[in-house]
Short mmCIF file of C-alpha atoms and ligand atoms in Angstrom, two decimals:
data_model
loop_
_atom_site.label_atom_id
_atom_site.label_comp_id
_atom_site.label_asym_id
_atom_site.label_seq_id
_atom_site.Cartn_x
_atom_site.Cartn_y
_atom_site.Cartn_z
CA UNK A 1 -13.78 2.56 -5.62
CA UNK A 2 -11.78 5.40 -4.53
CA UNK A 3 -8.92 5.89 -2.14
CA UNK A 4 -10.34 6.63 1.02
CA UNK A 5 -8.45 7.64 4.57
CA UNK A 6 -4.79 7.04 4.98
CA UNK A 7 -3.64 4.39 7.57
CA UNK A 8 0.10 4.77 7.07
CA UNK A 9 2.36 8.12 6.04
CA UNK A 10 5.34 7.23 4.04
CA UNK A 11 7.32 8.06 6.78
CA UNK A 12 5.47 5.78 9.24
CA UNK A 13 6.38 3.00 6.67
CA UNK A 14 9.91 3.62 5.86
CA UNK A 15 10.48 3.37 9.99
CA UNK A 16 8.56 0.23 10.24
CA UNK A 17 10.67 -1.12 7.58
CA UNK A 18 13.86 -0.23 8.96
CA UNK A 19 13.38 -1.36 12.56
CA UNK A 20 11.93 -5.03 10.76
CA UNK A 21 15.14 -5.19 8.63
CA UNK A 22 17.29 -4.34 11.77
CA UNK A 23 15.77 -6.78 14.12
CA UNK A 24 16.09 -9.22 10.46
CA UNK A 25 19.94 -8.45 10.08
CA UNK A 26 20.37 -9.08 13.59
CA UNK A 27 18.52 -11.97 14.20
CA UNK A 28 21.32 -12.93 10.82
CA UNK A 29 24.21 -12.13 12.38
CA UNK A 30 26.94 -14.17 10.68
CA UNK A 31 24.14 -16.39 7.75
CA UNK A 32 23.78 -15.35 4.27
CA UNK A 33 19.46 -14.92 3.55
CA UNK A 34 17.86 -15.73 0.68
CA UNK A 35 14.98 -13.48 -0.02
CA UNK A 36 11.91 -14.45 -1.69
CA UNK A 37 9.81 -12.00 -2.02
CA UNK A 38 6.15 -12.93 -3.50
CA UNK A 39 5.07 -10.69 -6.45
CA UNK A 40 3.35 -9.01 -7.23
CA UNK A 41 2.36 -7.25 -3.82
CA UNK A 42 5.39 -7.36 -2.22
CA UNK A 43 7.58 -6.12 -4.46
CA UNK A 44 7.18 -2.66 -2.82
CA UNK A 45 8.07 -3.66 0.43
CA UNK A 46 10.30 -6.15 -0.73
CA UNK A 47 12.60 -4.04 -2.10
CA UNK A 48 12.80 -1.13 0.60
CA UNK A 49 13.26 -4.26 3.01
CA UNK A 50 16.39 -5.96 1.68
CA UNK A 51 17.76 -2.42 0.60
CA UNK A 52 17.90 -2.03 4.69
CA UNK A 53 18.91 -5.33 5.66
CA UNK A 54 22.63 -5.11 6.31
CA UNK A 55 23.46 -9.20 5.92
CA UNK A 56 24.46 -10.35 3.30
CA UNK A 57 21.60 -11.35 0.84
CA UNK A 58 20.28 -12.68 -2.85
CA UNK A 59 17.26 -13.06 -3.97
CA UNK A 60 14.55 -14.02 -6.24
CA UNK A 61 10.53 -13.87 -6.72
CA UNK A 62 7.49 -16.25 -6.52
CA UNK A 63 4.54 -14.74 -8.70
CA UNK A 64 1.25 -16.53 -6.31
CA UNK A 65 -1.73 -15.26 -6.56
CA UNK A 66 -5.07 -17.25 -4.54
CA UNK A 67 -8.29 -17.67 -5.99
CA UNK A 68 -10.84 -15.43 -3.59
CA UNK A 69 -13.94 -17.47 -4.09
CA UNK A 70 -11.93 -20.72 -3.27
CA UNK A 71 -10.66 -19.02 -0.34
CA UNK A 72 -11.66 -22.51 2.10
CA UNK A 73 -10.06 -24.44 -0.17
CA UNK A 74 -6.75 -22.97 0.08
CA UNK A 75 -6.08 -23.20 -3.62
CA UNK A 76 -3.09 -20.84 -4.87
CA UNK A 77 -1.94 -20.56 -7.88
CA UNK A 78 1.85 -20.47 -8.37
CA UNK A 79 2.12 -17.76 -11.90
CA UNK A 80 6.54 -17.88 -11.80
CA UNK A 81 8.81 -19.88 -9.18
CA UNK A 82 11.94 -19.51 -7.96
CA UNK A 83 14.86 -20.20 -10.86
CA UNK A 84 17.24 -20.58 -7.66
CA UNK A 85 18.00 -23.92 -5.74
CA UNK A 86 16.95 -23.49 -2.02
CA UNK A 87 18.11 -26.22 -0.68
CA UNK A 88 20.72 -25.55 2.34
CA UNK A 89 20.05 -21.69 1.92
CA UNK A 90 18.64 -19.65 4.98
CA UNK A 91 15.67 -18.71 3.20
CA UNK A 92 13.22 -15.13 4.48
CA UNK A 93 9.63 -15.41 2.63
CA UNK A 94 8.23 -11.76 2.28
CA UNK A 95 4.88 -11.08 1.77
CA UNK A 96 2.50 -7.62 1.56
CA UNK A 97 -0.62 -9.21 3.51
CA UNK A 98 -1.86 -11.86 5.54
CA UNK A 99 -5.20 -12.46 5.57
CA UNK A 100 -6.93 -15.53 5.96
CA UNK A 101 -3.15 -17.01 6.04
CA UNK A 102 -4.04 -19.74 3.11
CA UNK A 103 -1.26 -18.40 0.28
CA UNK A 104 1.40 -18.02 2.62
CA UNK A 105 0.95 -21.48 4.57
CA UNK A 106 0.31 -23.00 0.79
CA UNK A 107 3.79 -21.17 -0.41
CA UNK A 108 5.54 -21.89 3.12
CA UNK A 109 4.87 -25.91 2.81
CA UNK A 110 6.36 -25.49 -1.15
CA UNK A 111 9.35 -24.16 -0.05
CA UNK A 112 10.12 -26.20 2.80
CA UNK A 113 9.71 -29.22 0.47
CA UNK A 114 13.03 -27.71 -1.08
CA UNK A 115 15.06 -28.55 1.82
CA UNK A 116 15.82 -24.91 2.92
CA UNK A 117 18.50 -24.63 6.32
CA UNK A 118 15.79 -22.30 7.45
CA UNK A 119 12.56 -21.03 6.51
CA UNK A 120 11.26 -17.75 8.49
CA UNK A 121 8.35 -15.64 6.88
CA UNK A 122 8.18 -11.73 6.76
CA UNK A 123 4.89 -9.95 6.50
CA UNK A 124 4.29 -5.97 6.00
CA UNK A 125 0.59 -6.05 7.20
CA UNK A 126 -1.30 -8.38 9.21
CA UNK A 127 -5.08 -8.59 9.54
CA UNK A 128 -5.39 -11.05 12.00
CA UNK A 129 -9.02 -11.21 13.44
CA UNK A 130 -9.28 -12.98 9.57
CA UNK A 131 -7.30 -15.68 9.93
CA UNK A 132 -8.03 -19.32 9.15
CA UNK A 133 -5.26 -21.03 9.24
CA UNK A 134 -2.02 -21.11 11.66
CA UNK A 135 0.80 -20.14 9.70
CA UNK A 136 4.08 -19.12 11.63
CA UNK A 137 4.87 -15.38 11.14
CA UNK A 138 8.38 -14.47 12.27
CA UNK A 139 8.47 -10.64 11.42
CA UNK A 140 5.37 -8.64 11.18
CA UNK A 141 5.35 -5.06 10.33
CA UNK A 142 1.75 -3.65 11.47
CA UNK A 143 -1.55 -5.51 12.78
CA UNK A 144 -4.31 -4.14 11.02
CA UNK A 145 -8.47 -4.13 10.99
CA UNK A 146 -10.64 -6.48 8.52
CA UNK A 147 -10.81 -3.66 5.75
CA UNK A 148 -9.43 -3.60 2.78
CA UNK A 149 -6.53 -1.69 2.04
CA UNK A 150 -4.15 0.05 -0.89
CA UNK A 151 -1.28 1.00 -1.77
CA UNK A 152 2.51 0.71 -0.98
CA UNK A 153 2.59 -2.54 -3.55
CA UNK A 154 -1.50 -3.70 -2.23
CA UNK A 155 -3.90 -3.37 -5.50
CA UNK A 156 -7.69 -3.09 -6.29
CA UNK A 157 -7.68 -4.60 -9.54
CA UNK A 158 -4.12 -3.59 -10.61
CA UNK A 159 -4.77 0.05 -9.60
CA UNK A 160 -3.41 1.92 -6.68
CA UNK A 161 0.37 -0.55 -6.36
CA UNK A 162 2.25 2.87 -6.59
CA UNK A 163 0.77 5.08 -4.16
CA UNK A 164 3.27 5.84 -1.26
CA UNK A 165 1.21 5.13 1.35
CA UNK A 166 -1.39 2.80 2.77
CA UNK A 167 -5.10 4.07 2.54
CA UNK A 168 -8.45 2.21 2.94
CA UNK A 169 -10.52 2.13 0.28
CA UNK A 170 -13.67 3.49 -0.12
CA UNK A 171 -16.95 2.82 -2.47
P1 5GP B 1 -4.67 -14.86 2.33
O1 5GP B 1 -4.30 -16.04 1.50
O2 5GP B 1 -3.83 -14.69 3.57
O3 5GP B 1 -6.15 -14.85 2.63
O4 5GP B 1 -4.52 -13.60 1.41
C1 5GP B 1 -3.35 -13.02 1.10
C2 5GP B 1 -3.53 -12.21 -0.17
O5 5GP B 1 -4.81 -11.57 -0.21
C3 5GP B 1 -2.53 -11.09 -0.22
O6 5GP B 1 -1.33 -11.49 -0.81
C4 5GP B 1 -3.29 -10.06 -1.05
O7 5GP B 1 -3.09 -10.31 -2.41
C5 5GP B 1 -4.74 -10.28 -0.75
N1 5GP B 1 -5.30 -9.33 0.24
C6 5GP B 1 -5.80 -9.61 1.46
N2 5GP B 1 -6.22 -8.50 2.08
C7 5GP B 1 -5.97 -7.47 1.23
C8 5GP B 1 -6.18 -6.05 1.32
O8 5GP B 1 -6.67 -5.46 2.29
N3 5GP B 1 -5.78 -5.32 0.23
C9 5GP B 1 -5.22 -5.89 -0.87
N4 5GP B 1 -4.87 -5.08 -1.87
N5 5GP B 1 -5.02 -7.23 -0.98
C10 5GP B 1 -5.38 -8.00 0.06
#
């Protein structure tokens, strides 16, 4: 697999990422968020995002990761939780990807069994046309086709998580 046309500049990212974390430290005004960002995809994004945000903010990661060729079965696998108590706390669930929606409506109904105040979800990309399940999506950075796509924090087999940019990928 190689890396094959690019779908986002750097530049097109870092502005997407600042106008999410304004409309997120606005929509704040006045709370404390806890972020949760879910490794290890997001950690990219993750930490541009709450760099930007101008509320105040702590955090701490989920490692998930879902099993493909379960994917109707919804079956994720949670790797590392949260060593923070949610409960009460205003909590923003950050995610790389949405696809079919089953990790982050599997990780969403976790956390709310904690008791958070609040519970809103942030995702980077969205590839909606592949959704099977409603999940509530608060912030959402770009809509995107049904192909698959590197970079920015997004792997093929653990390769391609540091490339600046987003880029399909080709055979
Ligand atoms: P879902 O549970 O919504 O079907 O899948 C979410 C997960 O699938 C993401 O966290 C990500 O790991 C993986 N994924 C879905 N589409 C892509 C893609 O285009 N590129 C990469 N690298 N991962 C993807």
């Amino acid at each position: 697999m190689e890396i094959g046309k690019k779908l986002f500049t750097t530049r097109k990212i870092q502005s997407k990422v600042k106008e999410l974390a304004q409309r997120i430290s606005s929509d704040y005004e006045g709370k404390e968020i806890f972020a949760v960002g879910v490794l290890k995809g997001a950690a990219i994004f993750f930490a541009d995002l709450i760099r930007a945000i101008t509320v105040p903010l702590t955090f701490d990661f989920i490692i998930a990761s879902s099993y493909k060729k379960m994917e109707t079965t919804g079956y994720v696998n949670i790797y590392g939780d949260l060593r923070e108590d949610i409960t009460g706390k205003h909590v923003l669930l950050v995610e790389d990807i949405i696809d079919t929606g089953l990790t982050l409506k599997f990780l969403r109904e976790k956390l709310i069994e904690r008791n958070p105040q609040s519970l809103r979800t942030c995702v980077f990309l969205d590839k909606k046309e592949r959704r099977i399940v409603d999940v509530p999506i608060d912030y959402t950075g770009f809509e995107i086709p049904d192909k698959y796509v590197v970079g920015y924090g997004l792997d093929c087999e653990s390769k391609f998580r540091n490339l600046p940019y987003i880029a399909f990928l080709e055979p």
